[in-house]
Coordinates of C-alpha atoms in Angstrom, one line a residue:
M1 CA -0.2 18.6 -1.5
V2 CA -2.7 16.9 -4.1
V3 CA 0.2 14.4 -4.7
V4 CA 0.9 13.7 -1.3
A5 CA -3.1 13.4 -0.5
R6 CA -3.8 11.4 -3.3
Q7 CA -0.6 8.9 -2.2
V8 CA -2.2 8.9 1.4
G9 CA -5.5 7.8 0.2
A10 CA -4.0 5.0 -1.6
F11 CA -2.0 3.9 1.7
I12 CA -5.1 4.3 3.4
R13 CA -7.0 1.9 1.4
E14 CA -4.0 -0.5 1.2
F15 CA -3.4 -0.5 4.9
F16 CA -7.0 -1.4 5.9
D17 CA -7.1 -4.1 3.1
Q18 CA -3.9 -5.7 5.0
N19 CA -4.9 -4.5 8.3
P20 CA -8.8 -4.8 8.8
L21 CA -8.5 -4.8 12.5
S22 CA -6.5 -1.8 12.6
Q23 CA -7.0 1.8 13.2
I24 CA -5.7 5.2 11.5
G25 CA -5.7 8.7 12.8
L26 CA -4.5 11.6 11.0
V27 CA -2.5 14.7 12.5
M28 CA -1.9 17.8 10.3
L29 CA 1.2 20.0 11.1
K30 CA 0.4 23.7 9.9
D31 CA 0.8 27.3 11.3
G32 CA 3.2 25.8 14.0
V33 CA 0.1 23.4 15.4
A34 CA -0.7 20.4 15.3
H35 CA -4.6 19.3 14.3
C36 CA -6.0 16.3 14.9
L37 CA -7.9 15.6 11.3
T38 CA -9.5 12.4 11.9
D39 CA -9.6 10.4 15.6
L40 CA -8.5 6.6 15.7
G41 CA -10.9 4.8 13.6
G42 CA -11.4 1.9 11.0
S43 CA -13.0 3.5 8.4
P44 CA -11.0 4.3 5.1
E45 CA -13.9 6.2 3.5
A46 CA -14.2 8.6 6.7
H47 CA -10.6 9.4 6.6
I48 CA -10.4 9.6 3.2
K49 CA -13.2 12.1 2.9
A50 CA -11.5 14.1 5.9
L51 CA -8.1 14.3 4.2
M52 CA -9.5 15.6 0.8
G53 CA -11.8 18.3 2.9
K54 CA -8.3 19.7 4.0
L55 CA -5.9 20.2 1.2
E56 CA -4.5 23.2 2.3
C57 CA -0.9 23.9 3.9
S58 CA 0.4 27.2 5.6
G59 CA 3.1 28.3 8.4
D60 CA 5.4 26.7 10.0
A61 CA 5.7 22.8 11.1
S62 CA 6.3 21.8 14.5
L63 CA 7.3 18.3 15.0
Q64 CA 7.3 18.5 18.6
N65 CA 3.8 19.4 18.7
G66 CA 2.9 16.7 16.2
L67 CA 4.8 13.9 18.3
E68 CA 3.2 15.3 21.5
L69 CA -0.3 14.9 20.0
V70 CA 0.2 11.6 18.4
H71 CA 1.5 10.3 21.9
E72 CA -1.5 11.3 23.4
L73 CA -3.6 9.9 20.9
L74 CA -1.8 6.6 21.1
S75 CA -1.2 6.5 24.9
Q76 CA -5.0 4.7 25.1
I77 CA -3.8 1.8 22.7
P78 CA -3.3 -1.6 24.8
S79 CA 0.2 -3.0 25.2
Y80 CA -0.5 -5.9 22.9
G81 CA -1.0 -3.3 19.9
H82 CA 1.6 -1.8 17.5
R83 CA 2.0 2.3 18.0
E84 CA 3.2 3.4 14.7
V85 CA 3.4 6.8 13.4
L86 CA 4.2 7.5 9.8
I87 CA 5.3 11.1 9.0
L88 CA 5.2 12.6 5.6
Y89 CA 7.2 15.9 6.3
S90 CA 7.8 18.8 3.6
A91 CA 9.3 21.4 5.8
L92 CA 13.3 22.1 5.7
N93 CA 13.1 22.7 9.6
T94 CA 10.8 22.5 12.7
C95 CA 9.5 25.1 14.7
D96 CA 9.1 24.0 18.1
P97 CA 8.1 25.4 21.5
G98 CA 10.1 23.2 23.7
D99 CA 12.8 20.4 23.9
I100 CA 12.3 17.9 21.0
M101 CA 14.7 15.7 22.5
K102 CA 12.5 14.9 25.8
T103 CA 9.6 14.3 23.1
I104 CA 11.6 12.1 21.4
Q105 CA 12.5 9.9 24.5
K106 CA 9.1 10.2 25.8
C107 CA 7.9 8.5 22.4
K108 CA 10.8 5.9 22.8
K109 CA 9.9 5.1 26.2
S110 CA 6.1 4.2 25.4
K111 CA 7.2 2.1 22.7
I112 CA 6.1 4.5 19.9
R113 CA 7.8 3.6 16.4
C114 CA 8.2 6.6 14.5
S115 CA 9.0 6.3 10.5
L116 CA 9.5 9.3 8.6
I117 CA 9.2 10.2 4.6
G118 CA 10.9 13.5 3.8
L119 CA 9.6 15.2 0.6
A120 CA 12.6 17.7 0.6
A121 CA 16.0 17.5 1.9
E122 CA 17.4 15.0 4.7
L123 CA 17.3 16.7 8.3
Y124 CA 19.2 15.6 10.9
I125 CA 16.4 15.7 13.5
C126 CA 14.3 13.7 11.4
K127 CA 16.8 10.8 11.1
H128 CA 17.4 11.0 14.7
L129 CA 13.6 10.7 15.8
C130 CA 13.7 7.6 13.0
Q131 CA 17.0 5.9 14.8
E132 CA 15.8 6.3 18.5
T133 CA 12.4 4.8 17.9
G134 CA 13.3 2.5 15.5
G135 CA 11.5 3.8 12.7
M136 CA 12.7 4.0 8.8
Y137 CA 13.6 7.5 7.0
Y138 CA 13.9 8.2 3.4
V139 CA 13.8 11.0 1.2
A140 CA 11.7 10.5 -1.8
L141 CA 12.6 11.6 -5.2
D142 CA 9.5 11.9 -7.3
E143 CA 5.9 11.0 -7.2
A144 CA 6.5 7.4 -7.9
H145 CA 9.2 7.2 -5.4
I146 CA 6.6 8.4 -2.7
K147 CA 3.9 6.0 -3.5
E148 CA 6.7 3.2 -3.3
L149 CA 7.6 4.4 0.3
V150 CA 4.4 4.8 1.6
L151 CA 3.1 1.4 0.6
E152 CA 6.2 -0.1 2.4
H153 CA 4.3 0.9 5.5
A154 CA 0.9 -0.9 4.7
P155 CA 2.0 -4.5 5.9
P156 CA 2.0 -4.8 9.9
P157 CA 5.4 -5.8 11.7
P158 CA 5.6 -9.3 13.1
A159 CA 4.4 -9.9 16.6
I160 CA 6.8 -9.1 19.1
A161 CA 7.4 -11.8 21.7
E162 CA 7.7 -9.4 24.7
F163 CA 4.0 -8.2 23.8
A164 CA 2.5 -11.5 22.4
V165 CA 0.8 -12.5 25.8
A166 CA -2.5 -13.9 25.6
N167 CA -4.9 -11.3 26.3
L168 CA -8.8 -12.1 25.7
I169 CA -10.3 -9.1 23.4
K170 CA -14.3 -9.3 23.1
M171 CA -15.2 -9.2 19.7
G172 CA -18.7 -9.3 18.0
F173 CA -19.5 -10.8 14.9
P174 CA -22.9 -9.3 13.4
Q175 CA -24.9 -10.9 11.1
R176 CA -26.0 -9.1 7.8
A177 CA -29.3 -7.1 8.2
A178 CA -32.2 -8.4 5.9
E179 CA -32.7 -6.8 2.6
G180 CA -35.6 -4.5 2.8
A181 CA -35.5 -4.0 6.8
I182 CA -35.8 -0.2 7.7
S183 CA -33.4 0.8 10.8
I184 CA -31.4 3.6 12.0
C185 CA -27.9 3.5 11.3
S186 CA -25.9 4.3 14.7
C187 CA -23.0 5.4 13.2
H188 CA -24.7 7.9 10.5
K189 CA -27.8 8.6 12.6
E190 CA -30.1 8.4 9.9
A191 CA -32.9 5.8 8.8
K192 CA -31.3 3.5 5.9
V193 CA -33.0 0.7 4.1
G194 CA -31.4 -3.1 3.8
G195 CA -28.2 -3.8 4.0
G196 CA -25.4 -3.1 7.2
Y197 CA -24.8 -5.1 10.3
T198 CA -26.5 -5.7 13.4
C199 CA -24.4 -5.8 16.9
P200 CA -24.9 -8.8 18.6
R201 CA -24.9 -7.5 21.8
C202 CA -27.3 -4.1 21.6
K203 CA -28.7 -5.1 18.2
A204 CA -27.7 -1.6 16.9
R205 CA -27.1 -1.4 13.2
V206 CA -23.6 -0.4 11.5
C207 CA -22.8 0.1 7.9
E208 CA -19.4 -1.4 7.6
L209 CA -17.0 -4.1 9.2
P210 CA -14.5 -3.8 11.1
T211 CA -15.8 -1.1 13.3
E212 CA -17.0 -0.2 17.0
C213 CA -20.1 -0.3 17.9
C214 CA -21.1 3.5 18.6
V215 CA -23.3 2.1 21.0
C216 CA -22.0 -0.4 23.3
G217 CA -18.1 -0.1 22.2
L218 CA -18.2 -3.7 20.9
T219 CA -15.8 -4.6 18.2
L220 CA -17.5 -5.7 15.3
V221 CA -15.4 -8.1 12.8
S222 CA -16.0 -10.8 10.7
S223 CA -14.1 -14.2 10.6
P224 CA -12.1 -13.1 7.2
H225 CA -10.7 -10.3 8.8
L226 CA -9.3 -12.2 11.8
A227 CA -7.6 -14.5 9.2
R228 CA -6.1 -11.7 7.1
S229 CA -4.6 -10.1 10.0
Y230 CA -3.3 -13.2 11.8
H231 CA -0.4 -14.3 9.2
H232 CA 0.8 -10.8 9.3
L233 CA 1.4 -11.1 12.8
F234 CA 2.6 -14.7 12.6
P235 CA 4.6 -14.7 9.3
I236 CA 5.5 -18.1 8.0
T237 CA 9.2 -19.0 8.3
P238 CA 11.3 -18.4 5.1
F239 CA 12.3 -21.4 3.5
E240 CA 16.0 -22.5 3.5
D241 CA 18.0 -23.2 -0.3
V242 CA 18.9 -27.2 -0.4
S243 CA 22.3 -27.2 -0.9
P244 CA 23.9 -28.8 -4.2
S245 CA 24.9 -31.9 -2.8
V246 CA 21.3 -32.2 -1.1
R247 CA 19.9 -31.9 -4.4
N248 CA 21.9 -34.5 -6.1
N249 CA 20.5 -36.9 -4.2
L250 CA 17.0 -36.0 -5.0
Q251 CA 16.4 -38.8 -7.1
K252 CA 16.6 -40.9 -3.8
T253 CA 14.6 -38.8 -1.6
Q254 CA 12.1 -36.2 -3.0
K255 CA 11.6 -36.1 -6.3
K256 CA 8.4 -33.6 -6.5
C257 CA 7.8 -30.6 -5.2
F258 CA 5.5 -31.0 -2.0
G259 CA 3.2 -28.3 -3.1
C260 CA 2.3 -28.7 -7.1
Q261 CA 3.4 -32.2 -7.1
Q262 CA 6.1 -30.7 -10.3
S263 CA 9.2 -32.7 -10.8
L264 CA 12.3 -31.1 -9.3
I265 CA 14.5 -33.1 -11.6
N266 CA 14.9 -30.9 -15.0
P267 CA 15.4 -32.8 -18.3
G268 CA 18.8 -34.6 -18.4
N269 CA 18.3 -35.6 -15.1
I270 CA 19.6 -32.4 -13.6
P271 CA 18.4 -31.6 -10.1
G272 CA 16.8 -28.1 -10.6
P273 CA 16.8 -25.3 -7.8
C274 CA 14.4 -25.9 -5.0
V275 CA 14.0 -24.5 -1.4
A276 CA 12.8 -26.8 1.9
C277 CA 10.8 -25.6 4.9
P278 CA 13.3 -25.8 7.8
K279 CA 10.2 -27.3 10.1
C280 CA 8.7 -30.4 8.2
K281 CA 11.9 -30.5 5.7
K282 CA 9.9 -30.9 2.7
H283 CA 11.0 -29.3 -0.5
F284 CA 9.3 -26.9 -2.4
C285 CA 9.7 -25.3 -6.0
L286 CA 10.4 -21.7 -6.4
D287 CA 7.0 -20.9 -7.8
C288 CA 5.5 -22.5 -4.8
D289 CA 7.9 -20.9 -2.4
I290 CA 6.7 -17.1 -4.0
Y291 CA 3.2 -18.6 -3.4
V292 CA 3.4 -20.3 -0.1
H293 CA 5.2 -16.8 1.4
E294 CA 3.2 -14.2 -0.6
S295 CA -0.5 -15.7 -0.9
L296 CA -0.9 -18.9 1.1
H297 CA 0.7 -18.0 4.2
N298 CA 0.5 -21.4 5.3
C299 CA 3.3 -24.1 5.0
P300 CA 1.6 -27.4 3.2
G301 CA 4.1 -30.0 4.6
C302 CA 3.6 -28.5 8.1
E303 CA -0.1 -28.2 7.8
S304 CA -0.3 -31.8 6.4
F305 CA 1.6 -33.2 9.8
R306 CA -0.8 -31.2 12.0
T307 CA -3.7 -32.4 10.2
C308 CA -1.9 -36.2 10.1
A309 CA -0.9 -36.5 13.8
P310 CA -4.1 -37.2 15.8
V311 CA -4.7 -40.0 13.0
N312 CA -1.5 -41.4 13.6
K313 CA -1.9 -41.4 17.1
N314 CA -5.3 -43.1 17.5
M315 CA -3.8 -45.7 14.9
Q316 CA -1.1 -46.4 17.6
E317 CA -3.4 -46.9 20.3

């Protein structure tokens, strides 16, 4: 239990680092009942504190009761949000009060994607659940494998075109409270000196971002949070390998990487390996390919075209 809790704690921190606008809720299965450990929220410290305070297990596990509770919690999520469930399951059976197949179909109909990491042997019902809801099912081998499997679920899936409709969401960008100022924290219900943030709508104080104002319910974020969430929802298109025939003509076309300006021609006038953006057709070295997709999340070639387009239009006019 301690090993699992440690990996879940690491997952929670990594999840909120990559998904600052998302929310997590914790559900525990024991004694045939599903217990809601924490409600959906955006505070990693609150989730980890609640998790570490309940390191106990007993009785049978009921997968159906867990899915029913999760379905109830996620039913309030709007249609543009992703409904994801990650289950860490160590039991070798499930003791359910009813037909779990109907519950699985209910989750599938509500578009709740269930993934499961087994800590014991493979179970048919777990595999069936993941197949029906479009999730992933793995059985962990050891502690290192558990960590690897859990952290694979930290990056969010790309936005689904069916649900990527234009929706206006009210958000507030609070200001940092002045140092030395005394105010009552709305989330802890106590007076604090300095720090914190002030809700732009009701002027209530909160300790951390992102969060939901306890007074008026406004979602409070900062601009970096929006930027970090956006590139996961709309990932950059993978670059394509440049064919040998095209590489042989690099001397006549693009001799340098568009990103770092390093030569794409190796010593001996031999063309080196490179990739090209399928949209702007600019060539990049392999190092820039990795940097663009894992860190920058924007194609320099596409961005340069976007910047130059208005200028060229004005020049033509």
